[in-house]
Short mmCIF file of C-alpha atoms in Angstrom, two decimals:
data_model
loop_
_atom_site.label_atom_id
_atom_site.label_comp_id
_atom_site.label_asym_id
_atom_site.label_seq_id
_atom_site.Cartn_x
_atom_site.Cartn_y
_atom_site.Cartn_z
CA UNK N 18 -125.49 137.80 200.13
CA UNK N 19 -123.48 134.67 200.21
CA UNK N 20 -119.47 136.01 199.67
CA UNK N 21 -119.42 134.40 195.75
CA UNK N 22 -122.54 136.00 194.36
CA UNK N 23 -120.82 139.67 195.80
CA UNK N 24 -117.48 138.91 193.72
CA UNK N 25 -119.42 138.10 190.63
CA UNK N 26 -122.22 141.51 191.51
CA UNK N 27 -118.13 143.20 191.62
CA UNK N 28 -116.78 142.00 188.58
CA UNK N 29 -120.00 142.67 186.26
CA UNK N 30 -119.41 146.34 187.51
CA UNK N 31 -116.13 146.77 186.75
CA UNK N 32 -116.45 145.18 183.33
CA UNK N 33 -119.67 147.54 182.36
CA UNK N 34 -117.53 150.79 184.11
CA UNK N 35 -114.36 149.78 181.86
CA UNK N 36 -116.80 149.44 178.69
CA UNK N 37 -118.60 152.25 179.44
CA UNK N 38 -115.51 154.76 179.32
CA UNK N 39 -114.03 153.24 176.23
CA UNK N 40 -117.20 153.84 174.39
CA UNK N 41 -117.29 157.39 175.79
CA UNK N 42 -113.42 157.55 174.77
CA UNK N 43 -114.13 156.85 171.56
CA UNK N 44 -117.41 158.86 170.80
CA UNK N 45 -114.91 162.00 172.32
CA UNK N 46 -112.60 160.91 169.61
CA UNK N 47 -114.79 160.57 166.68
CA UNK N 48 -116.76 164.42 167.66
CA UNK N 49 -113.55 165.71 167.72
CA UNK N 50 -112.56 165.87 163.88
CA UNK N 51 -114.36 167.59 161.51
CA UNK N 52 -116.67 165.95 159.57
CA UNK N 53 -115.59 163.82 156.44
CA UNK N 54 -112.18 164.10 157.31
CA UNK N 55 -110.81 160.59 158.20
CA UNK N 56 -108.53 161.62 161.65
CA UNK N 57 -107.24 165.17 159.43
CA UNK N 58 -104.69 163.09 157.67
CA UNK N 59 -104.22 162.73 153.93
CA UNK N 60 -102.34 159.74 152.70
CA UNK N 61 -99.15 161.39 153.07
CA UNK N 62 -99.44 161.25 156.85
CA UNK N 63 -99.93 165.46 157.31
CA UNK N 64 -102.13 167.45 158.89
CA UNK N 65 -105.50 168.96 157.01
CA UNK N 66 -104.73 171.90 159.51
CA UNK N 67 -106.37 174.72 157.03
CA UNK N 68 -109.92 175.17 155.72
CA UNK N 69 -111.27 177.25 152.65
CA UNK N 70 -115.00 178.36 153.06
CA UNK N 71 -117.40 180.87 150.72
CA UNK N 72 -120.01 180.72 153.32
CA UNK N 73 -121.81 177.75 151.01
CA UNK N 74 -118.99 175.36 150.32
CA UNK N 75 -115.58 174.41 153.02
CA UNK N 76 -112.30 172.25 151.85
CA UNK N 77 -109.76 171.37 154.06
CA UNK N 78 -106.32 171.21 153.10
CA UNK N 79 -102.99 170.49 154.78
CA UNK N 80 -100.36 173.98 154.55
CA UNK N 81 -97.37 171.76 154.68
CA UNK N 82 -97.64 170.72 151.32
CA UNK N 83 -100.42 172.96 149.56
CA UNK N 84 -100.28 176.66 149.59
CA UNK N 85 -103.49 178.89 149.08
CA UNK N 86 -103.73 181.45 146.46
CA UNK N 87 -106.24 183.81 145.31
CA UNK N 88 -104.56 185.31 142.05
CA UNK N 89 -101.65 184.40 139.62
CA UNK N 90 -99.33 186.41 141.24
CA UNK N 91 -99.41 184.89 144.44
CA UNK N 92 -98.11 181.52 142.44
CA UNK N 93 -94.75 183.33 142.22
CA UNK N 94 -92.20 181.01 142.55
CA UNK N 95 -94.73 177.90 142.15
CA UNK N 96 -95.28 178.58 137.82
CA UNK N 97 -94.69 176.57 135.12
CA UNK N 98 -94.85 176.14 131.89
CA UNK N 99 -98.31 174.80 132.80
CA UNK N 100 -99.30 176.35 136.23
CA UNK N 101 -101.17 174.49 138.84
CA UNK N 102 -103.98 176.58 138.20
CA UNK N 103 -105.17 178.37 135.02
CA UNK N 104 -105.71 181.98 134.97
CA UNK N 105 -109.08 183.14 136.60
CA UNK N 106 -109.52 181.07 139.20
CA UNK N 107 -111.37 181.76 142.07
CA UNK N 108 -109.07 179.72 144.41
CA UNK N 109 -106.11 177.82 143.75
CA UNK N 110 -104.33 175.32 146.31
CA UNK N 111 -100.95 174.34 144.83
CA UNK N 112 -98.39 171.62 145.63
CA UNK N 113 -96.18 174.07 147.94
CA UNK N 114 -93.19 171.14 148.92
CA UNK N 115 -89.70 170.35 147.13
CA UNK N 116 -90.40 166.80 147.33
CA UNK N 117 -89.89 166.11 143.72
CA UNK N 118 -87.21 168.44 142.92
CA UNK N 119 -84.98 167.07 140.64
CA UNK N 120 -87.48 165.03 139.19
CA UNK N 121 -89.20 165.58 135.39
CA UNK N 122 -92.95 166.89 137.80
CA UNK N 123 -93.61 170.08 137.29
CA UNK N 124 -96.63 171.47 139.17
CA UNK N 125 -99.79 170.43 140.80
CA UNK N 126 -103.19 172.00 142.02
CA UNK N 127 -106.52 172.48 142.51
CA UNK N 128 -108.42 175.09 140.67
CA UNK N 129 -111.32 176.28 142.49
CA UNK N 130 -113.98 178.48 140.10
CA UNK N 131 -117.85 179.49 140.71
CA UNK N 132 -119.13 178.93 137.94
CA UNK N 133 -122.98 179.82 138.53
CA UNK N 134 -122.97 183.42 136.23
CA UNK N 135 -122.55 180.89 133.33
CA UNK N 136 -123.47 177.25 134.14
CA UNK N 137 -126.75 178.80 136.17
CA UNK N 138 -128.74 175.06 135.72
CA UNK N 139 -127.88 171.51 137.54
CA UNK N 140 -127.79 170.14 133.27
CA UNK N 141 -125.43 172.85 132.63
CA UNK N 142 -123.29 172.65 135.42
CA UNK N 143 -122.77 168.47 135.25
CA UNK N 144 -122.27 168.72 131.34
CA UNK N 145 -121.01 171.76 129.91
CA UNK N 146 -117.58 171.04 128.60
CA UNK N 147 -114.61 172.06 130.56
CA UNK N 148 -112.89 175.67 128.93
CA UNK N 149 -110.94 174.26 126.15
CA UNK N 150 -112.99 171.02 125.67
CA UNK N 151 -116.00 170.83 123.41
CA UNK N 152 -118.00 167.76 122.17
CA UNK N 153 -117.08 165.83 125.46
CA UNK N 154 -119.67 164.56 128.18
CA UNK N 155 -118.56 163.61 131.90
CA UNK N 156 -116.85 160.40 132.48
CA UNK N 157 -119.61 159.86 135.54
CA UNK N 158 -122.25 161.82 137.44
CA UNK N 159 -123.52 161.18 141.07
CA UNK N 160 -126.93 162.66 142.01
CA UNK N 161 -127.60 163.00 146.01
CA UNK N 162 -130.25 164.30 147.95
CA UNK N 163 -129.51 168.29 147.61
CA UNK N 164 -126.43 167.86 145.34
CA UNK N 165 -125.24 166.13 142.28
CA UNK N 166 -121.58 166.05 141.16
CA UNK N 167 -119.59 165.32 138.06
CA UNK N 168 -116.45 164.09 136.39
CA UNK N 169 -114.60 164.89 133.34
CA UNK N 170 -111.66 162.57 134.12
CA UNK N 171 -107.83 162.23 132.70
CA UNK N 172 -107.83 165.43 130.14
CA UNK N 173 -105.01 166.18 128.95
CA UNK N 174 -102.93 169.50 127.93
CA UNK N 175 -99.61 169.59 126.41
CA UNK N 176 -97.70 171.91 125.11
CA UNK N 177 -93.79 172.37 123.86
CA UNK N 178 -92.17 169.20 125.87
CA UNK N 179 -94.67 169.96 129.04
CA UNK N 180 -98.16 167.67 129.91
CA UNK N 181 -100.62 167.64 132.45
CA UNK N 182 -103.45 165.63 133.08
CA UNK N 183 -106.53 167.13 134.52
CA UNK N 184 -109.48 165.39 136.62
CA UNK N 185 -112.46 168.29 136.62
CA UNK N 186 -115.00 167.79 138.94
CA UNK N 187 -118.39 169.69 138.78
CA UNK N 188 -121.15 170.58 141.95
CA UNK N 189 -124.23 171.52 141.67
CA UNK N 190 -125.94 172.49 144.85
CA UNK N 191 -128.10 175.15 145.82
CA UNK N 192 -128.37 176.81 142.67
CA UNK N 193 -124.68 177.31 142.66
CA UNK N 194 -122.36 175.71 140.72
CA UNK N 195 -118.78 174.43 141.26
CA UNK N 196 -115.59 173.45 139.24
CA UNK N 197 -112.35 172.05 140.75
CA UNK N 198 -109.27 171.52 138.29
CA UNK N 199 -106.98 168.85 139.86
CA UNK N 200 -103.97 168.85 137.85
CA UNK N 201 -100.36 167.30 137.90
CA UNK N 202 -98.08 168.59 135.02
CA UNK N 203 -95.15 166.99 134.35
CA UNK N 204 -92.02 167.48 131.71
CA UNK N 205 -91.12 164.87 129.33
CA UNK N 206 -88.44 163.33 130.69
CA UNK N 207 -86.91 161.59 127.47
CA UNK N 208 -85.67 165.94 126.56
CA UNK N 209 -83.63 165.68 128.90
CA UNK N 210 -79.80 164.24 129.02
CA UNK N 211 -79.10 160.31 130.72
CA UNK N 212 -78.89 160.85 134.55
CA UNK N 213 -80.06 164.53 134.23
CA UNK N 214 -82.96 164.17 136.12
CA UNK N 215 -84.71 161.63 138.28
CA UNK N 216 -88.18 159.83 136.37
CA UNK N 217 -91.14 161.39 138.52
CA UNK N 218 -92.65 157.75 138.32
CA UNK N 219 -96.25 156.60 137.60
CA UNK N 220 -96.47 155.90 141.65
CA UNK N 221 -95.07 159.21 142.57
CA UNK N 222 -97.95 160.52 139.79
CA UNK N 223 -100.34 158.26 141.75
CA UNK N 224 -99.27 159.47 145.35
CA UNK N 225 -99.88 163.21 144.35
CA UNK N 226 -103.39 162.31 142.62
CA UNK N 227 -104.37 160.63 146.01
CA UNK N 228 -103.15 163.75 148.08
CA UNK N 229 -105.45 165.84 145.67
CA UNK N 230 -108.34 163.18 146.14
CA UNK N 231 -107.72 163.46 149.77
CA UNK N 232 -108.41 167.15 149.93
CA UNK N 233 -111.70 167.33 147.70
CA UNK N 234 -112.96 164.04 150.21
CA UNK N 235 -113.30 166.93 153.07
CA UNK N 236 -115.49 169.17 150.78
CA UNK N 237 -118.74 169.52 152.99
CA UNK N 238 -121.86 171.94 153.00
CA UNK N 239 -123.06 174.04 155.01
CA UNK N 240 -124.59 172.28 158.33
CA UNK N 241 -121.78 170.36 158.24
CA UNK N 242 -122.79 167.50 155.09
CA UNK N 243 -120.76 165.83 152.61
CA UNK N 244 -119.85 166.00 148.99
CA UNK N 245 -119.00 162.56 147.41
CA UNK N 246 -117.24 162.99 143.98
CA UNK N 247 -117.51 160.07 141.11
CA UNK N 248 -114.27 158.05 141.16
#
């Protein structure tokens, strides 16, 4: 083989090897995180470094900012006015961090609740009215193969100078059915005196909404498949 041809035959080789390890690189990579859950970072940069499971349903969430609790009492020190999470929740993951102290936000969470004892039908579970709500249908519903989801978006509760808004999403999947409450609550800030308090701004509100977002995205079922939620 004339001295050319065996450069070229040593180049081509070299060039497959080189691609063949970065596609092996990045197949290692990609098997590596969990599924549905974009490199285990919310949009806040920190790690989804927890997980939640039943046995039927798994969430994700990341324990520097959200802390996990299974009754009211564990909120100590995270209540308000109006909590993260309303009484009788199965599972509640609250905004845990100081970041908006001094600020007119008040609380944030999601409220995880079974609901199959009372919503036992896919109909029932998509569009019963949230506790509290009647006459209302969901703002959208999604129907997948095995699942359907739906959304009773931007609800809101207020009560003596406090508000929150409340985005309730709804599962139905395997004869079960799911609710999660994701709430920010806020004070009004026009109570209180010039320079008091910082405004917890309508980006702030959005940055917290997409941290809650960013946790129900890793909901998956069991075998590993994903939920998808109506925007």
């Amino acid at each position: 083989m004339k001295r050319g041809a065996v450069m070229i035959l040593g180049i081509v080789i070299v060039c497959a090897t080189a691609m063949w390890l970065v596609y092996s690189l990045a197949i290692n990579n990609k098997m590596s995180v969990p599924p549905n859950i974009p490199s285990k970072t919310s949009t806040s940069t920190q790690k989804f470094d927890k997980s939640l499971s039943d046995g039927i349903i798994t969430i994700y969430y990341p324990s520097s900012e959200f802390g996990l609790a299974t009754n009211q009492q564990q909120l100590s020190g995270h209540l308000a006015y109006i909590p993260p999470c309303d009484q009788g929740f199965n599972y509640c993951l609250y905004y845990s961090t100081s970041t908006y102290q001094g600020t007119n936000f008040e609380a944030a969470g999601i409220a995880i609740n079974n609901l199959t004892a009372t919503l036992p039908t896919v109909q029932q579970c998509l569009t019963t009215p949230p506790n509290g709500y009647t006459n209302i249908s969901p703002t959208s519903t999604i129907s997948n193969v095995g699942y359907s989801t739906s959304l009773f978006s931007n609800l809101g509760n207020a009560a003596m100078g406090h508000y929150a808004t409340d985005n309730i999403y709804r599962l139905a999947y395997a004869g079960k059915c799911y609710e999660f409450d994701a709430r920010i609550g806020q004070t009004q800030f026009a109570n209180y005196p010039p320079g008091a308090i910082k405004l917890f701004t309508p980006a702030d509100y959005n940055t917290v909404k997409s941290e809650l977002q960013a946790i129900l995205n890793t909901l998956s079922l069991p075998g590993g498949g994903s939920v998808t939620f109506p925007k």
